[in-house]
Every structure is written in C-alpha cells, then in structure tokens.
Amino acid sequence: MRFRYLIFQGINVTFEKLALHPAILQAIVESGYTTPTPIQAQAIPQALAGHDLMASAQTGTGKTAAFVLPSLQRLSTPSAVSSRGPRVLVLTPTRELANQVTDAAAKYGRHMRFRIGSIVGGMPYPPQMRLLSQPLDILVATPGRLLDHMERGRVDYSRLEVLVLDEADRMLDMGFIHAVEKIAAATPKGRQTLLFSATLEGNVAKLAGRLLKNPKRIQIATAQERHENIEQRLHHVGGGEHKRELLAHLLSDSAMDKAIVFTATKRGADRLAKALHAQGHPATALHGDMNQNQRNRAVHGLRTGHVRLLVATDVAARGLDVSGITHVINYDMPKSPEDYVHRIGRTGRAGAKGIAISFAGPEDRGQLRDIERYTRQGIPVHVIAGLEPKAVSGKPQAQDRPRRAEHHGHPRHEARRHNGSGNKPAHRGFAKHPEREETRGRPAARDRGRGHIRRGRTDGPWLG
Ligand code: AMP
C-alpha cells in the first residue's frame, strides 16, 4: 500500500476555501464554526477529490464533520444508479457514536434534502426492517446488527458510494473485524473508503491494507500531543476504602461541575452510582447493560446539568460529546492506554480546560506504565494530606523510581513512581470486550427503543 503522509502545519484553510456547497456552508456558519479543525482542513479536500483516507483522529478533533461534510457534498448531485439503498454507509463501534454521527449529519445537512437512518444493536428489528425497505441516502450502523440484516437480504448496496469506518480501532477491539470485512466485501468495489481511527498501526493498518485503495494518510497529532488542555493527576491508592475516601474528598471541590467517573465493570458503575446518589450527589450510571432509553436519559441528564456525576464504563469513553465536563476520574484504571486517552478526552473539549484524575493501586502498575509510554508523559502524582496511600501488606506500595509529587495540604509522604515490573500486559480482550453492545440474536425484551430515521428539510435545494 502506498501512503502519503500529510502532517498538519497550520495551513491557513477556511471553510470557504474548501469549496463546499453553499447549503453546507450555511449550516456550518449556523453551527458557529469559523475555521476548520486540522483534521477537517486536511481530510475534506482529499475526500472531496475522491481519495480513500486513513486518518488518525480522536473524538473532540472535529473528525465527524471531516467525513460527514464531503459525504453530504456527494449527495448534492443525484446518484447515477436508480435504486433505494444508501449512498453513504458509516460504521461505528457503538450506539452512542452512531447517534452522534446521525445528529451531526442532520445538523450539517439541515439545508439539504436527504434521508438518514441508523441501524444499531440492542434495538427492535421491525422498525429497522421498515427503514431498510425505504429509500435511504445515509445509513449509520453498528456492524453486528447491520450484518444480521444483510444476511437476511435486507440491505441494498447497489448505489453505495462512500463507506466510512469511524473509530476503526475500537471496532476491531470490540471483535467486529469479520462483520466489517463482510460488509465491505458486499459493497461496490468502486466505492470511496474513509477510515478514522485513534491509531493507524497494527490491525488497523492490516484492515486498511485490505479495504482501502491508495489511501492518503492523515496524521494530525501523536498521542502525546493531544489533550494539552487537560491536567492529568495520579493518586496512588491502597484499596477500595481509600478510593471511596479520596473520591468523597474530590467531590467536595466546588470546581467540579460535571464529571465522568469511570469504573471497570458495569456492576461497579451501578454500585458506585447508587452509593453516590445515597450520599446526596446527583449521580447516575451509564453502561452497556442499560437499555437505550436509560442510556439516553443518563447522557441527557449530564448534558442538561441535572446529573453532576456520570459513573460509566468504557462505553462512554468514546464518542460521548458533552460540553462542560470539568473532570474525568478513573476510579478504576482503564485496561488499555488507548482507553485512557479516550476517557480523559471527555474533558478539556472545545478549548476548555479539564482535569483528569486517576486512582492507581499496586495492581495497576502495568497499565500505568503502558499509559505513560503511550502518551510519553509521566502523570504527576498528587497526595492529599490525611489521605495518603497506606502500604498494603505483602504488596509493594512505594515504588522504585522517584517522581515529581504534588502535595495538597501538608504532605507527609513522598510519592514515587511505579516501575511496573512483573505485570501482565494491558488487556486487549477482543471478542469478550466487556462493553460489546451488539447482539446477533433477538434484542433484549427491555429494549423498547425505536428505529431511527431522520429527514433533512423537505424544501431543500436538492434530492428526491
Ligand atoms: P467530533 O470530534 O466530531 O466529536 O467533534 C467534537 C466537537 O467539535 C463537536 O461538538 C463539534 O460540534 C465541534 N466541532 C466540529 N468542527 C468544528 C469546527 N470547525 N469549529 C468548532 N467546533 C467544531
């Protein structure tokens, strides 16, 4: 595969220079955007020129518009094929991301006339079947459920022009590789493929090698260059009780307006949310065992400020775009460095400052080392007077290399750095991902949500 690297160098690009259709430009202006983000400045011209793309970009960089705007531009001219299937297919790893992409397309395409629908796991089949039987321009889908419908002959790809793989690394982590490949194989060979991923290495590179044709490679920033406006802090913890005390202390900070507290398990999220709620904090859980309505309610609560603390598993780490999150707390450390970067990226968005606080016990040394290597940054250790980590019997609490510590109150301990020796590598469990949302069988009875279809404005300038 031949790559061309396009490293962003502050090129002076404006939306006007991108030669987008006036109806799209109008929606951009109404969205309040004045300048394209780096990923938009690079990806949009390449995508408009018809190239395949592999772009490294995380949520928060404006990557959704980077593929939605050129896709909408395509819809401004009629399809050469007269059939009803989607002209643009966006695959996303989670329902939340699918919803956000759908919302973004509706927003940027508000002055256009087109039909968009989403097909995601955990939702009832009949509305989705109806959706697929109608004409559609953009389809946003999670791979497992879409494959289900395809295997029943319900999806028509005869006029598909663009395939977008959004958060491709995450889809692979969640075990969707075969579904993604089968879906891609069913689409026309002449399609344009746009791949967005936090990383472009390893399995993502292999997938790109199989699905993309002479892609332009766009690298916006390396992991360590991102999240400059997020202050990262590390608290060494000695166990569950210590974590609870530390959290209680942190929650007493009035600067903590809105926070996401990440736990390792769904049960952990439920338990902690209940405990916080019982203590009088506006807290709620968000995890993959909740049905779509419950999940929407939780995110809506955070958005509107009714919920101050969202206690979430990694399902919320990607895609979630809620403004004004002041703090991210890793109550349990994430399993992979990529998850860490995604989690902390929920705060410090759109130019705001954010604080990301991690609780790491002796068992987290391996993860911590991997995160620091991945981000090429040490996380400054913070110690709260009176809440210093106590040694846990038989387990190393103090660490081997001295590191900078930031003390609050009257520090009594010098915090040091873990060396991480003897630890297992970070877990990258694929098929058994704890937050895998898709079910290939019937949806759970509790999932009473509806299929999702949106229409652009009906008096817009184009399309029937
Ligand atoms: P995304 O990375 O696609 O999740 O986008 C992150 C946030 O940036 C979203 O809230 C977008 O509305 C916003 N956004 C996208 N493009 C721009 C832009 N050019 N200027 C300002 N904000 C933007």
Tab-separated table of N, CA and C and ligand atoms in Angstrom, residues 15 32-37 40 58-65 100 107-108 319 321 349-350, ligand 1:
chain	number	residue	atom	x	y	z
A	15	PHE	N	-13.324	27.476	5.644
A	15	PHE	CA	-14.392	26.635	5.110
A	15	PHE	C	-14.726	27.070	3.681
A	32	GLY	N	-21.769	27.776	14.188
A	32	GLY	CA	-20.830	28.630	14.932
A	32	GLY	C	-19.376	28.315	14.635
A	33	TYR	N	-19.114	27.516	13.605
A	33	TYR	CA	-17.721	27.178	13.289
A	33	TYR	C	-17.140	28.260	12.385
A	34	THR	N	-15.962	28.737	12.739
A	34	THR	CA	-15.331	29.754	11.911
A	34	THR	C	-14.189	29.178	11.075
A	35	THR	N	-13.444	28.256	11.666
A	35	THR	CA	-12.290	27.689	10.953
A	35	THR	C	-12.359	26.169	11.007
A	36	PRO	N	-11.935	25.504	9.958
A	36	PRO	CA	-11.882	24.041	10.017
A	36	PRO	C	-10.844	23.594	11.048
A	37	THR	N	-11.105	22.518	11.726
A	37	THR	CA	-10.100	21.955	12.631
A	37	THR	C	-9.020	21.310	11.753
A	40	GLN	N	-10.197	18.443	9.702
A	40	GLN	CA	-11.114	18.878	8.636
A	40	GLN	C	-10.326	19.533	7.492
A	58	GLN	N	-9.097	11.515	16.960
A	58	GLN	CA	-9.970	11.095	18.052
A	58	GLN	C	-11.222	11.946	18.064
A	59	THR	N	-12.169	11.510	18.896
A	59	THR	CA	-13.324	12.381	19.089
A	59	THR	C	-12.820	13.655	19.754
A	60	GLY	N	-13.476	14.737	19.453
A	60	GLY	CA	-13.037	16.008	20.018
A	60	GLY	C	-12.192	16.793	19.027
A	61	THR	N	-11.797	16.162	17.929
A	61	THR	CA	-10.966	16.849	16.940
A	61	THR	C	-11.802	17.402	15.791
A	62	GLY	N	-13.097	17.101	15.793
A	62	GLY	CA	-13.948	17.513	14.683
A	62	GLY	C	-13.957	16.488	13.554
A	63	LYS	N	-13.625	15.254	13.871
A	63	LYS	CA	-13.492	14.238	12.812
A	63	LYS	C	-14.841	13.884	12.192
A	64	THR	N	-15.930	14.021	12.937
A	64	THR	CA	-17.233	13.653	12.369
A	64	THR	C	-17.536	14.516	11.145
A	65	ALA	N	-17.350	15.824	11.313
A	65	ALA	CA	-17.594	16.719	10.169
A	65	ALA	C	-16.611	16.426	9.045
A	100	GLN	N	-24.573	10.039	17.568
A	100	GLN	CA	-23.909	11.337	17.415
A	100	GLN	C	-23.606	11.634	15.952
A	107	LYS	N	-27.487	17.890	11.447
A	107	LYS	CA	-27.144	19.305	11.698
A	107	LYS	C	-26.454	19.931	10.479
A	108	TYR	N	-25.436	19.260	9.950
A	108	TYR	CA	-24.688	19.855	8.829
A	108	TYR	C	-25.494	19.796	7.526
A	319	GLY	N	-16.704	8.756	21.754
A	319	GLY	CA	-17.885	9.311	21.111
A	319	GLY	C	-18.649	10.289	21.967
A	321	ASP	N	-19.925	13.250	23.557
A	321	ASP	CA	-19.553	14.647	23.348
A	321	ASP	C	-20.488	15.531	24.161
A	349	ARG	N	-12.640	19.774	26.344
A	349	ARG	CA	-13.086	19.816	24.950
A	349	ARG	C	-13.328	21.247	24.496
A	350	ALA	N	-13.238	21.429	23.194
A	350	ALA	CA	-13.529	22.714	22.546
A	350	ALA	C	-12.810	23.874	23.246
B	1	AMP	P1	-16.033	15.336	16.971
B	1	AMP	O1	-14.544	15.166	17.095
B	1	AMP	O2	-16.508	15.112	15.601
B	1	AMP	O3	-16.741	14.523	18.013
B	1	AMP	O4	-16.362	16.879	17.280
B	1	AMP	C1	-16.100	17.449	18.539
B	1	AMP	C2	-16.836	18.750	18.751
B	1	AMP	O5	-16.264	19.772	17.954
B	1	AMP	C3	-18.306	18.694	18.378
B	1	AMP	O6	-19.040	19.259	19.439
B	1	AMP	C4	-18.435	19.551	17.148
B	1	AMP	O7	-19.678	20.225	17.118
B	1	AMP	C5	-17.291	20.531	17.312
B	1	AMP	N1	-16.708	20.998	16.043
B	1	AMP	C6	-16.534	20.280	14.910
B	1	AMP	N2	-15.945	21.017	13.956
B	1	AMP	C7	-15.733	22.236	14.494
B	1	AMP	C8	-15.137	23.459	13.994
B	1	AMP	N3	-14.622	23.531	12.776
B	1	AMP	N4	-15.114	24.524	14.825
B	1	AMP	C9	-15.605	24.427	16.087
B	1	AMP	N5	-16.162	23.313	16.615
B	1	AMP	C10	-16.228	22.229	15.828
